[in-house]
CSV table of N, CA and C in Angstrom, one decimal:
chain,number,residue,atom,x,y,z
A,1228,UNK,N,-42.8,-31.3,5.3
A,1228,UNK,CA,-43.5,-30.4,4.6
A,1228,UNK,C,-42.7,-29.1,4.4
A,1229,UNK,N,-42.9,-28.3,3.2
A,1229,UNK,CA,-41.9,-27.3,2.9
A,1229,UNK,C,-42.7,-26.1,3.2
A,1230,UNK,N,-42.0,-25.0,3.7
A,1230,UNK,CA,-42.7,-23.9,4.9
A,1230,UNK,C,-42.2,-23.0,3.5
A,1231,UNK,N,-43.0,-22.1,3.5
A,1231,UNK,CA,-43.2,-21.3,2.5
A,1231,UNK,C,-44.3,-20.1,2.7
A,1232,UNK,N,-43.7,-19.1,1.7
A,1232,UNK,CA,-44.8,-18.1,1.7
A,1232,UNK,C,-46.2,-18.2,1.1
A,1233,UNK,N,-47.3,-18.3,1.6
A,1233,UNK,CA,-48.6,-18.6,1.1
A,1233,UNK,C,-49.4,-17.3,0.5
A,1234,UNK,N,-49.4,-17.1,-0.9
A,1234,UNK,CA,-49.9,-16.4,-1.7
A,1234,UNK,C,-51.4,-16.5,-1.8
A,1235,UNK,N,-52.2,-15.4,-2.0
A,1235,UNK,CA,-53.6,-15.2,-2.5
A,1235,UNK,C,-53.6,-16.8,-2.8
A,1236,UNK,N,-55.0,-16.9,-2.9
A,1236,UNK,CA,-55.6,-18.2,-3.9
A,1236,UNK,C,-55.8,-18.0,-5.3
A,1237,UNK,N,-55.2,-18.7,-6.0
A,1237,UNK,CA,-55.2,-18.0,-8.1
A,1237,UNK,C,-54.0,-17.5,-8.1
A,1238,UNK,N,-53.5,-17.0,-7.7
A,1238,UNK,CA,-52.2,-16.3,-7.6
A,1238,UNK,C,-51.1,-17.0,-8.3
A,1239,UNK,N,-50.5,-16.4,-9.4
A,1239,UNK,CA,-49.6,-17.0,-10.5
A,1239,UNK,C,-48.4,-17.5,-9.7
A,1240,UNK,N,-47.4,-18.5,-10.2
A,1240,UNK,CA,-46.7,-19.5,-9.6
A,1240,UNK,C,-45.5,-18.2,-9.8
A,1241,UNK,N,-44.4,-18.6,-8.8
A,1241,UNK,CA,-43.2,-17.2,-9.1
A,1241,UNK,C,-42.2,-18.3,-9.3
A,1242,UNK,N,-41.5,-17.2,-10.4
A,1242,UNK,CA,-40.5,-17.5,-11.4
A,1242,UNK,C,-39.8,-18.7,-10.7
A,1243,UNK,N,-39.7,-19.2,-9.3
A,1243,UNK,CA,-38.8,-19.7,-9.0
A,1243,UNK,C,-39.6,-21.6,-9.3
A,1244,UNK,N,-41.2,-21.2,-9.0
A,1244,UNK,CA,-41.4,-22.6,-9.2
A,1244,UNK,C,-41.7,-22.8,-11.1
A,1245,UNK,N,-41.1,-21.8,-12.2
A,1245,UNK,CA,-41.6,-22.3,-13.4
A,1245,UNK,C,-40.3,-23.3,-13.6
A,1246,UNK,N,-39.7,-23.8,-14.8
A,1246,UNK,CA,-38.5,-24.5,-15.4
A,1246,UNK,C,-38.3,-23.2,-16.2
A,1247,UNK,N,-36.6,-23.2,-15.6
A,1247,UNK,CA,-36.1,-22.1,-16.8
A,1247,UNK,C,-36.0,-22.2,-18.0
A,1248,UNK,N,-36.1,-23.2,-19.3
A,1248,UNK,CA,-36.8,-23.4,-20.6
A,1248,UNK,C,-38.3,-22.6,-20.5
A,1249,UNK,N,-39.1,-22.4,-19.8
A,1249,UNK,CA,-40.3,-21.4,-20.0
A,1249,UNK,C,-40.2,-20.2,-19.7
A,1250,UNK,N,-39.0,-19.8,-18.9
A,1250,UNK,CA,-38.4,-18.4,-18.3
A,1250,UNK,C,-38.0,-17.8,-19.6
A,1251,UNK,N,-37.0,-18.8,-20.3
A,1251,UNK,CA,-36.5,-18.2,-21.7
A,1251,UNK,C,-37.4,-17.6,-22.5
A,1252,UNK,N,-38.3,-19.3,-23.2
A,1252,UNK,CA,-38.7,-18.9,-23.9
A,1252,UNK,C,-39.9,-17.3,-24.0
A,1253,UNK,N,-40.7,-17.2,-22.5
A,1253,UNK,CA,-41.5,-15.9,-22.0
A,1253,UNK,C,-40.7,-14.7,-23.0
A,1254,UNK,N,-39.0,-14.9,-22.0
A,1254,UNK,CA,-38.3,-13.4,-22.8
A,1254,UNK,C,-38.3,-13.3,-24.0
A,1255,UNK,N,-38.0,-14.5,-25.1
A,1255,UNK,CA,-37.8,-14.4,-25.9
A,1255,UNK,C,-38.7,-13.8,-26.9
A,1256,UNK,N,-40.0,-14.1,-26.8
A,1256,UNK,CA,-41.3,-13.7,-27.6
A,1256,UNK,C,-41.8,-12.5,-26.9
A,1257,UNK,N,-41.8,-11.9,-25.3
A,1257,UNK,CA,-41.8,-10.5,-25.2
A,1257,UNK,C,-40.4,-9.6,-26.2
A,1258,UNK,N,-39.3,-9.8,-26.2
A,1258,UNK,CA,-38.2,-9.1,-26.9
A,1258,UNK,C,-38.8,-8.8,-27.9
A,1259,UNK,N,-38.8,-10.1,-29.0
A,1259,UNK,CA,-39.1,-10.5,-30.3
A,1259,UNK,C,-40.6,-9.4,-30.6
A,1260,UNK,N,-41.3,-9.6,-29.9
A,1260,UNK,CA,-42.4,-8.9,-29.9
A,1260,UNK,C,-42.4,-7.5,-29.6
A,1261,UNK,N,-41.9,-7.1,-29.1
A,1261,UNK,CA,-41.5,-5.4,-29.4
A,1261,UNK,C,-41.0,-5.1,-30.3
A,1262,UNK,N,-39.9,-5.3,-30.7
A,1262,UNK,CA,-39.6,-5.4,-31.7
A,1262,UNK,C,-40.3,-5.5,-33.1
A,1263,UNK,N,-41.0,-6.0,-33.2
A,1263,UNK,CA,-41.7,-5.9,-34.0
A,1263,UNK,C,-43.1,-5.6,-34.2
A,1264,UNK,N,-43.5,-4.9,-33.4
A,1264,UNK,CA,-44.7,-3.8,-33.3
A,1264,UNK,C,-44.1,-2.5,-33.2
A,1265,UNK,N,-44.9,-2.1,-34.2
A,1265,UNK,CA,-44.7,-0.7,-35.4
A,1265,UNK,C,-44.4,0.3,-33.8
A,1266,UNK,N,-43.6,1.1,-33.7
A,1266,UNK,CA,-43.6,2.5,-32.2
A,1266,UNK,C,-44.3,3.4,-33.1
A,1267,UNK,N,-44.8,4.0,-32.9
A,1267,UNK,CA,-45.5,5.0,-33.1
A,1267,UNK,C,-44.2,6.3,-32.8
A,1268,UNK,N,-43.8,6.8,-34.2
A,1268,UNK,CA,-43.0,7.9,-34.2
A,1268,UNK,C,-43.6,9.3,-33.6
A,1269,UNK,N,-42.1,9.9,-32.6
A,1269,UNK,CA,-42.8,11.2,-32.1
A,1269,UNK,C,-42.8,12.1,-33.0
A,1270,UNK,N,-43.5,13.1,-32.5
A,1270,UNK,CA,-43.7,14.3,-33.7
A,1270,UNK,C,-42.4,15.2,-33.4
A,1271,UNK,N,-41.6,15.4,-34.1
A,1271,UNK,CA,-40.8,16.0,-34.2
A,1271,UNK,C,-41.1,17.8,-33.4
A,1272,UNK,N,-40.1,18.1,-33.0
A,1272,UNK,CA,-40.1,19.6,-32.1
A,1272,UNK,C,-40.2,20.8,-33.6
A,1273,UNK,N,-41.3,21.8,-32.9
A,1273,UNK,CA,-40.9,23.0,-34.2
A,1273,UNK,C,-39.4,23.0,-34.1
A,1274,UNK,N,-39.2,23.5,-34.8
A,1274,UNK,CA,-37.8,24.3,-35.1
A,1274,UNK,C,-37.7,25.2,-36.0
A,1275,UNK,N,-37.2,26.3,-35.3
A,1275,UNK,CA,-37.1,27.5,-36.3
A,1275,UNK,C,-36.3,27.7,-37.5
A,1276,UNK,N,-37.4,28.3,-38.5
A,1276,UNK,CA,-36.8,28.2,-39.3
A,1276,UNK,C,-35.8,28.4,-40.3
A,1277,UNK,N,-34.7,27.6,-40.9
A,1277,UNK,CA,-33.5,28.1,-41.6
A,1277,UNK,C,-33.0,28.3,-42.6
A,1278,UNK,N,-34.1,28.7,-43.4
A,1278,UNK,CA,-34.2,28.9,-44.9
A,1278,UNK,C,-34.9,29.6,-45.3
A,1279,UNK,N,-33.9,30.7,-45.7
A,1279,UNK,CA,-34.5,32.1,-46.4
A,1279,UNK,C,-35.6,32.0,-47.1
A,1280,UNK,N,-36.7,32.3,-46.7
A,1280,UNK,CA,-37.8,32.5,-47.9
A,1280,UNK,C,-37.9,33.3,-48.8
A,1281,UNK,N,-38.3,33.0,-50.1
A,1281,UNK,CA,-38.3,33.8,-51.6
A,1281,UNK,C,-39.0,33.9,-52.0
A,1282,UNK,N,-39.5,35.1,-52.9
A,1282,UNK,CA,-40.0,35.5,-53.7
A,1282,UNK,C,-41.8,34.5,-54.2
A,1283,UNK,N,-42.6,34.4,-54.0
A,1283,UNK,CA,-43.2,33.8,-54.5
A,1283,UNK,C,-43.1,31.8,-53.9
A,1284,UNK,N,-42.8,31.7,-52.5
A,1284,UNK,CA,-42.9,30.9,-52.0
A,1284,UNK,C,-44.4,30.7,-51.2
A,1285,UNK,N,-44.5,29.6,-50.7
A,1285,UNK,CA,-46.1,29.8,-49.7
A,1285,UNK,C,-45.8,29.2,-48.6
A,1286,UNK,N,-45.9,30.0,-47.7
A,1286,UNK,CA,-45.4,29.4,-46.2
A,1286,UNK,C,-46.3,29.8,-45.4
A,1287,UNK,N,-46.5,28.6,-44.2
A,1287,UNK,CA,-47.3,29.1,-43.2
A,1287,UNK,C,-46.4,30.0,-42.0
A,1288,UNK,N,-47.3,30.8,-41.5
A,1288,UNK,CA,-46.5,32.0,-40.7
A,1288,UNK,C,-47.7,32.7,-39.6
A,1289,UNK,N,-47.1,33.5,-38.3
A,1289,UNK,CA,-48.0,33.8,-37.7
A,1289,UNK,C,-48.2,35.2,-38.4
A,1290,UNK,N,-49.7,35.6,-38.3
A,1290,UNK,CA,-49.8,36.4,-39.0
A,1290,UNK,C,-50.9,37.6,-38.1
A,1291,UNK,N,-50.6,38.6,-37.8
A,1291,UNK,CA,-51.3,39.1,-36.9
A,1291,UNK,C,-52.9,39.3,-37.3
A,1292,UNK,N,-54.2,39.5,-36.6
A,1292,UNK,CA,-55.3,39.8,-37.2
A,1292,UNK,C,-55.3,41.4,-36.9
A,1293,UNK,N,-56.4,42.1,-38.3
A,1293,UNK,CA,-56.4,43.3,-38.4
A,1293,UNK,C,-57.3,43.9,-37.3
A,1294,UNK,N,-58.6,43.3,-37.0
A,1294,UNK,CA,-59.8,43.9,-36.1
A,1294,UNK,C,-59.6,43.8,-34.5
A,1295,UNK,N,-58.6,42.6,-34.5
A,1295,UNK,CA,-58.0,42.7,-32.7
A,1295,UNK,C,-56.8,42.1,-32.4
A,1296,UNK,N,-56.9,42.3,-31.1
A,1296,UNK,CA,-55.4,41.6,-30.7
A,1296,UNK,C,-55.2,40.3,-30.8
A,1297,UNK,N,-53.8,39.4,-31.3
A,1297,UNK,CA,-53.6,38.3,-31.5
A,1297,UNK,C,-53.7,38.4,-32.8
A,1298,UNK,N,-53.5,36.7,-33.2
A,1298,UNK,CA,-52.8,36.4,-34.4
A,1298,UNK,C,-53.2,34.9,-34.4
A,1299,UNK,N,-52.7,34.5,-36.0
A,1299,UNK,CA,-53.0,32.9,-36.1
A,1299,UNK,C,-52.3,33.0,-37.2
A,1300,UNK,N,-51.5,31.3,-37.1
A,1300,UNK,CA,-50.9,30.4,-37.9
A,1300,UNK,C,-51.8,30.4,-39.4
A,1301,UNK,N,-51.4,30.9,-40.3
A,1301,UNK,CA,-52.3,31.1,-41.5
A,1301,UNK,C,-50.9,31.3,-42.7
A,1302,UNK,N,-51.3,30.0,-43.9
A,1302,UNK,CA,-50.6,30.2,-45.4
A,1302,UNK,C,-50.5,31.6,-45.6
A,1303,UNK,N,-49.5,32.0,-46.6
A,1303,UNK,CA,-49.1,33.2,-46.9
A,1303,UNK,C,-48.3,33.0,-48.1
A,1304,UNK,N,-48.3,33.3,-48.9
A,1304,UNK,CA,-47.4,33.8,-50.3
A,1304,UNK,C,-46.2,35.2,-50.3
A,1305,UNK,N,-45.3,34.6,-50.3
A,1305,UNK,CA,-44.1,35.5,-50.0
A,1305,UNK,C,-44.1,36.6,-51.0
A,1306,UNK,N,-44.4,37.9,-50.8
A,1306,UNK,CA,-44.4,39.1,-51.7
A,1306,UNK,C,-43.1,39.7,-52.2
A,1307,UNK,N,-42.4,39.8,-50.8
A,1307,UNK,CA,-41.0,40.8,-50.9
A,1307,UNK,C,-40.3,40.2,-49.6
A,1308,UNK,N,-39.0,39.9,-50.1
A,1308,UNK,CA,-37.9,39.5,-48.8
A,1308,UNK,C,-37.2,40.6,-48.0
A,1309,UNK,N,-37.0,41.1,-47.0
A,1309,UNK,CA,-36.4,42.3,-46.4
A,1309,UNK,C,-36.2,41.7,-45.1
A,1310,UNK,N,-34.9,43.0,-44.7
A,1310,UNK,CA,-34.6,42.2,-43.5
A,1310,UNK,C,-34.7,43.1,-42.0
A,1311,UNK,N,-35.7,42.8,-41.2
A,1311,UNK,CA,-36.2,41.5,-40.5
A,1311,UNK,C,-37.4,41.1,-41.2
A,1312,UNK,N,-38.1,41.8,-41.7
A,1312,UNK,CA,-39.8,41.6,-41.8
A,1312,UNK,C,-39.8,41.0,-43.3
A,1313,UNK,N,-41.2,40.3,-44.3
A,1313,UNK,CA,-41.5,40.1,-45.5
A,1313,UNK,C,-42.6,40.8,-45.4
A,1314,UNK,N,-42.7,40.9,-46.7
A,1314,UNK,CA,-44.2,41.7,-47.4
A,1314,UNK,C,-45.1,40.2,-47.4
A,1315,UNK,N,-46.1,39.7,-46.9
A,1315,UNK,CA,-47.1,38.5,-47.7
A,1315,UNK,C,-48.9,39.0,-48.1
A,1316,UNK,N,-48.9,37.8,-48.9
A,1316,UNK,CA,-50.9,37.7,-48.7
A,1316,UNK,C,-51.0,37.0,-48.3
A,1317,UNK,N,-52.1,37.3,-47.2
A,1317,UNK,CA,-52.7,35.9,-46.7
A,1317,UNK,C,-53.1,35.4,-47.7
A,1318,UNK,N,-53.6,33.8,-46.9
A,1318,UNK,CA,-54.8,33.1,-47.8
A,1318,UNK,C,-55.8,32.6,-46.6
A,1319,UNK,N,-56.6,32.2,-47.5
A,1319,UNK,CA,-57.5,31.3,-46.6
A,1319,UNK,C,-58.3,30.2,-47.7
A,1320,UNK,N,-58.6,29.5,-47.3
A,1320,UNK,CA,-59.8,28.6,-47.6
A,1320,UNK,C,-61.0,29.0,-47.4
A,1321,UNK,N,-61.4,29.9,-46.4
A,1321,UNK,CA,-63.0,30.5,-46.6
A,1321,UNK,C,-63.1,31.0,-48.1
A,1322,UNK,N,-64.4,30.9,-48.3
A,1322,UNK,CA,-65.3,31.4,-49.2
A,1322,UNK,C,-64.8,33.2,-49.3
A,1323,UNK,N,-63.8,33.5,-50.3
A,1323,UNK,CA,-64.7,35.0,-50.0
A,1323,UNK,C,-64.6,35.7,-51.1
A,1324,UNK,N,-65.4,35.0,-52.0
A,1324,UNK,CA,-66.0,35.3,-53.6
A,1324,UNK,C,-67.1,36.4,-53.1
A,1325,UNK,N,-67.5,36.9,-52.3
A,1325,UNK,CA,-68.0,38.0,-52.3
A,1325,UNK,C,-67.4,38.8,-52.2
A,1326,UNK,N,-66.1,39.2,-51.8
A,1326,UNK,CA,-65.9,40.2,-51.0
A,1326,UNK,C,-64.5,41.0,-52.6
A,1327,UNK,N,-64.4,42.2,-52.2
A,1327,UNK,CA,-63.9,42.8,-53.1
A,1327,UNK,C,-62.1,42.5,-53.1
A,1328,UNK,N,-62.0,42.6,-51.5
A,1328,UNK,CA,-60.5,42.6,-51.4
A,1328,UNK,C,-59.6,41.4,-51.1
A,1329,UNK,N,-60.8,40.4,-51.8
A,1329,UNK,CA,-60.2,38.5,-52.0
A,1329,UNK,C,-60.2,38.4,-53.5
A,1330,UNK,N,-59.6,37.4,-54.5
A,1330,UNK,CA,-59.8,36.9,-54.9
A,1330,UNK,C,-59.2,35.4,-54.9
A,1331,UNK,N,-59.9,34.6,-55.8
A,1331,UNK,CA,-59.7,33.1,-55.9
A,1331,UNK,C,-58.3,33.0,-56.5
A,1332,UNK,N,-57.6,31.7,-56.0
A,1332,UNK,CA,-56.0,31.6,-56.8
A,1332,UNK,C,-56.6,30.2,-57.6
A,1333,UNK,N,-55.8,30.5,-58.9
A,1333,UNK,CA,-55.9,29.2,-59.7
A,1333,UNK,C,-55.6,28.1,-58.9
A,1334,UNK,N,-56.7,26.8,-59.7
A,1334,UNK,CA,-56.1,25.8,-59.1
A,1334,UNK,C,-55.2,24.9,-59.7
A,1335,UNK,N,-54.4,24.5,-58.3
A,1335,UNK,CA,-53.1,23.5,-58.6
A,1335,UNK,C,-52.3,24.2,-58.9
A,1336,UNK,N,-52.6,24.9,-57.7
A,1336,UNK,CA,-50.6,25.8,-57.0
A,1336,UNK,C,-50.2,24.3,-56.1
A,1337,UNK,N,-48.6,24.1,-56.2
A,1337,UNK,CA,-47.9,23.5,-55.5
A,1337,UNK,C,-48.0,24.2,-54.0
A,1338,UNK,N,-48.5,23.2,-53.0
A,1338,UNK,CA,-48.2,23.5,-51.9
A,1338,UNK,C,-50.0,23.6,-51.4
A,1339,UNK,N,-51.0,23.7,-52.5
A,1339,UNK,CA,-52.3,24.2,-51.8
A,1339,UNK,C,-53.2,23.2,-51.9
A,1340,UNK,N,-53.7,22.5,-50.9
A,1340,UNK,CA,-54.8,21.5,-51.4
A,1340,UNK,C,-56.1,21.5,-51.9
A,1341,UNK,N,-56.3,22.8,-51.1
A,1341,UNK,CA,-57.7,23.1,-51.6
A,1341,UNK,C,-58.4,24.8,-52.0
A,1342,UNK,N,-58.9,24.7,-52.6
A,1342,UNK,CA,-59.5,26.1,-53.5
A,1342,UNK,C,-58.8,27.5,-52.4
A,1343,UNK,N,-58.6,28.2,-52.3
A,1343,UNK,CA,-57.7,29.6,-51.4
A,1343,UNK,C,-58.3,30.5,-52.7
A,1344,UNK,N,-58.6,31.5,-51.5
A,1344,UNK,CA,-58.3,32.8,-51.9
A,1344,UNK,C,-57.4,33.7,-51.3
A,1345,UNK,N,-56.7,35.0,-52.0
A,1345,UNK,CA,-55.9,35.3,-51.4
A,1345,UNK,C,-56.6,37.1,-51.4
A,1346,UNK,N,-56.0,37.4,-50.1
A,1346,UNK,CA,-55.7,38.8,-49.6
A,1346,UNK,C,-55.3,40.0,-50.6
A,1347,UNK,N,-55.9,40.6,-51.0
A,1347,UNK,CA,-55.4,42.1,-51.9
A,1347,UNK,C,-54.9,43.0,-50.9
A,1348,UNK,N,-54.6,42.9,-49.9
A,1348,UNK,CA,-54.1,43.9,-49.1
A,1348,UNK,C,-52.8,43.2,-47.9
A,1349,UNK,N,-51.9,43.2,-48.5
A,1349,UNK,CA,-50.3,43.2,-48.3
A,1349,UNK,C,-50.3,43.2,-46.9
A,1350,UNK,N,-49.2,42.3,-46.1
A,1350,UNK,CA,-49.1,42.7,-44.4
A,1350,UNK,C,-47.8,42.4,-44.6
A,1351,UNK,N,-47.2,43.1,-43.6
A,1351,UNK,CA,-45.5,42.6,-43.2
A,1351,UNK,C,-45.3,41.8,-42.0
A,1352,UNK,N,-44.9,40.8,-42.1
A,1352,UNK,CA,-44.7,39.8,-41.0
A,1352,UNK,C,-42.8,39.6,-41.0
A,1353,UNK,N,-42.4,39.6,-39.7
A,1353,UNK,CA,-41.0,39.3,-39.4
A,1353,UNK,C,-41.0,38.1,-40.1
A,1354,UNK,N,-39.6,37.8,-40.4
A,1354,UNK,CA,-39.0,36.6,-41.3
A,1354,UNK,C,-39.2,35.9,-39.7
A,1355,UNK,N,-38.7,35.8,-38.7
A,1355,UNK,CA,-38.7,34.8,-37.9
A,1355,UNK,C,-40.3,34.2,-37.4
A,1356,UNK,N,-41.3,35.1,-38.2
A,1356,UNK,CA,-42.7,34.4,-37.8
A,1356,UNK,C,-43.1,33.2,-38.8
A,1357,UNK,N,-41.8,33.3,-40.2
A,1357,UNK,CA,-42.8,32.3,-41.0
A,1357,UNK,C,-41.7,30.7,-40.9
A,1358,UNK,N,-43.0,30.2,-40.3
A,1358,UNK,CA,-42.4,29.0,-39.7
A,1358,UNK,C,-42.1,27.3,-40.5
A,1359,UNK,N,-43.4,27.5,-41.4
A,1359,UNK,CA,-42.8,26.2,-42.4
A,1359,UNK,C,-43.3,26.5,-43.8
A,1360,UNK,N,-42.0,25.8,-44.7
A,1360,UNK,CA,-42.5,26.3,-45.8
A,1360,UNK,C,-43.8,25.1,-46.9
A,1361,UNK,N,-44.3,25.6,-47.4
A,1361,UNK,CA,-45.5,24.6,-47.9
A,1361,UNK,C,-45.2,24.4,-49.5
A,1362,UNK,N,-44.7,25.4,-50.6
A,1362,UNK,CA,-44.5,25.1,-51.7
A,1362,UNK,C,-44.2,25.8,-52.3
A,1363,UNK,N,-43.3,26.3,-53.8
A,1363,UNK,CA,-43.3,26.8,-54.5
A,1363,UNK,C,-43.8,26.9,-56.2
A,1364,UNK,N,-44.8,28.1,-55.8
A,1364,UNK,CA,-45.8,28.2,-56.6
A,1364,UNK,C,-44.9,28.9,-57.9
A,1365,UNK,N,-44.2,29.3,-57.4
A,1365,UNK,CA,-43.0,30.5,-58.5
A,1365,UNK,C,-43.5,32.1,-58.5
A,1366,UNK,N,-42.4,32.9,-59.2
A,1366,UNK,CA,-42.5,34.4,-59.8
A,1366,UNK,C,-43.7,34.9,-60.5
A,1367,UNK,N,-44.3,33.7,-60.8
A,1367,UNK,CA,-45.8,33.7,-61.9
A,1367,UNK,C,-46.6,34.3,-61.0
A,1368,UNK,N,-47.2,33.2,-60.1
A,1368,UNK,CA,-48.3,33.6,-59.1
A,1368,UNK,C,-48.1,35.0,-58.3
A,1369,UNK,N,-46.7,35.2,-58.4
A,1369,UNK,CA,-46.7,37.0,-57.5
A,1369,UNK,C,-46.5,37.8,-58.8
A,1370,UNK,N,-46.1,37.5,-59.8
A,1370,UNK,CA,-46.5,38.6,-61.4
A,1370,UNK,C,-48.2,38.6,-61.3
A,1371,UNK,N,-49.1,37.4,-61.3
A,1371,UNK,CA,-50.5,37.2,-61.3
A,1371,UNK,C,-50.7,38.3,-60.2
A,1372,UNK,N,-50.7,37.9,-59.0
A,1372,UNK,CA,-51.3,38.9,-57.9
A,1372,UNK,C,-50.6,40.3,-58.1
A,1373,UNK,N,-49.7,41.0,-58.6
A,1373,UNK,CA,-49.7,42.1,-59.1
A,1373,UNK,C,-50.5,42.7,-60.1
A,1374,UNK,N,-50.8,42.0,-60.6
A,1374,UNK,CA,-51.2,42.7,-61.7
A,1374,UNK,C,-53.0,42.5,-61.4
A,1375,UNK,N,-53.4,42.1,-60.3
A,1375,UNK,CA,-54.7,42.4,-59.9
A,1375,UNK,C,-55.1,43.6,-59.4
A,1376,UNK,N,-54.2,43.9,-59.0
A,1376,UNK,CA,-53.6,45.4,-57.6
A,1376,UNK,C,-53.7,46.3,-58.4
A,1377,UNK,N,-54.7,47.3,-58.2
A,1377,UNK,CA,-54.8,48.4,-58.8
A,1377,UNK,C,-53.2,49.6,-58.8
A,1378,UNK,N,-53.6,49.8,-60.5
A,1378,UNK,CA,-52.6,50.9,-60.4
A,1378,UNK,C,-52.5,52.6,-60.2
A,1379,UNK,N,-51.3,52.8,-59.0
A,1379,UNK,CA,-51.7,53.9,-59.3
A,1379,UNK,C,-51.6,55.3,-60.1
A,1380,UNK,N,-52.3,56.2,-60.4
A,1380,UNK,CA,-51.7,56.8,-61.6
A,1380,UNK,C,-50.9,57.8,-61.8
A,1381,UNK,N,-50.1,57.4,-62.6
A,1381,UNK,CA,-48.6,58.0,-62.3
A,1381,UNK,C,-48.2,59.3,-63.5
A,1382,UNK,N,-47.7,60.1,-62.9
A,1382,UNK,CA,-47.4,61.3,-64.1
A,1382,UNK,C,-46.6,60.6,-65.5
A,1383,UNK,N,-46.7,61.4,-66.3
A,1383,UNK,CA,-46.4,60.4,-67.6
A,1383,UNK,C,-45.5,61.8,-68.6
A,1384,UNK,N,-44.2,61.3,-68.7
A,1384,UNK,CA,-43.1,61.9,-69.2
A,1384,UNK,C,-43.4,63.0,-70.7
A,1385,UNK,N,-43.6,63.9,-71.0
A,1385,UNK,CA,-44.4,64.4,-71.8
A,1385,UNK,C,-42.4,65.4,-72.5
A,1386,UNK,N,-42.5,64.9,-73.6
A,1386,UNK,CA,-40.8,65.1,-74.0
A,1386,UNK,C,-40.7,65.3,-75.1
C-alpha cells in the first residue's frame, strides 16, 4: 500500500496525480484566456497642464466661490491671458434665466453639452488652476460676451 498524505474528503487531486497533457492544456486556456478578456484601462493621472490657454477657449479650472471659503472644479471661458493669473466666466448648467448677472450662451459651442449660462462678472484664476481644456468656441463667443457688458461712459473728444 502507498503511504501518503491524506487530504480533506472532496479535496481536488494535486497536480502530481493529474497527466501532464491536462497540466498543459489547464495553462494553456487560463493564458489564452487573459489574454483575451478586455483589462479594464486605468484612468490616467491628472497632469498639469501644458498648454497655454487662449483667448476664447473653455476650460475647466478651479475656480474660487465668491460667498465663502473654498472653491470648485467649474467650465470657464478664457477672457484674457496674463502671466500668472487669466481673466474667465464662469459657467454653469444651472438655470439662471432669472438672475440679472447670467446670461444663456448660444447653443452648440464646441466643448458644451448642455444649455450653460455664463457669469457677467469676470474672476482671475492663476493659469496653473485651469486644468483641462474642453473646446474652442473662438474670438466670437468672447466679442459676444463683451458686448453684453455694459459700457462705461466715456468722455468723448470734442475737436
Amino acid at each position: 500500500m502507498m503511504q501518503g498524505v491524506v487530504g480533506p474528503v472532496g479535496s481536488a487531486a494535486s497536480a502530481v496525480d493529474l497527466p501532464w497533457p491536462v497540466l498543459v492544456a489547464v495553462a494553456v486556456v487560463l493564458v489564452l484566456g487573459r489574454r483575451s478578456r478586455a483589462r479594464p484601462r486605468r484612468r490616467p493621472r491628472v497632469r498639469p497642464q501644458t498648454r497655454t490657454p487662449a483667448v476664447g477657449e473653455l476650460w475647466f479650472a478651479w475656480v474660487p466661490f465668491e460667498d465663502r471659503p473654498g472653491g470648485k472644479d467649474r467650465p470657464v471661458l478664457v477672457l484674457g491671458v496674463g502671466h500668472p493669473a487669466c481673466t474667465v466666466a464662469r459657467l454653469t448648467s444651472q438655470d439662471k434665466s432669472a438672475r440679472r448677472d447670467h446670461v444663456r450662451i448660444p447653443d452648440g459651442m464646441p466643448g458644451l453639452t448642455r444649455p450653460s449660462w455664463v457669469s457677467l462678472r469676470p474672476v482671475q484664476v492663476q493659469r496653473s488652476d485651469l486644468r483641462r481644456r474642453l473646446g474652442d468656441p473662438g474670438e466670437a463667443l468672447v466679442a459676444w460676451y463683451h458686448g453684453l457688458m455694459p459700457r462705461p461712459n466715456l468722455p468723448t473728444k470734442e475737436g
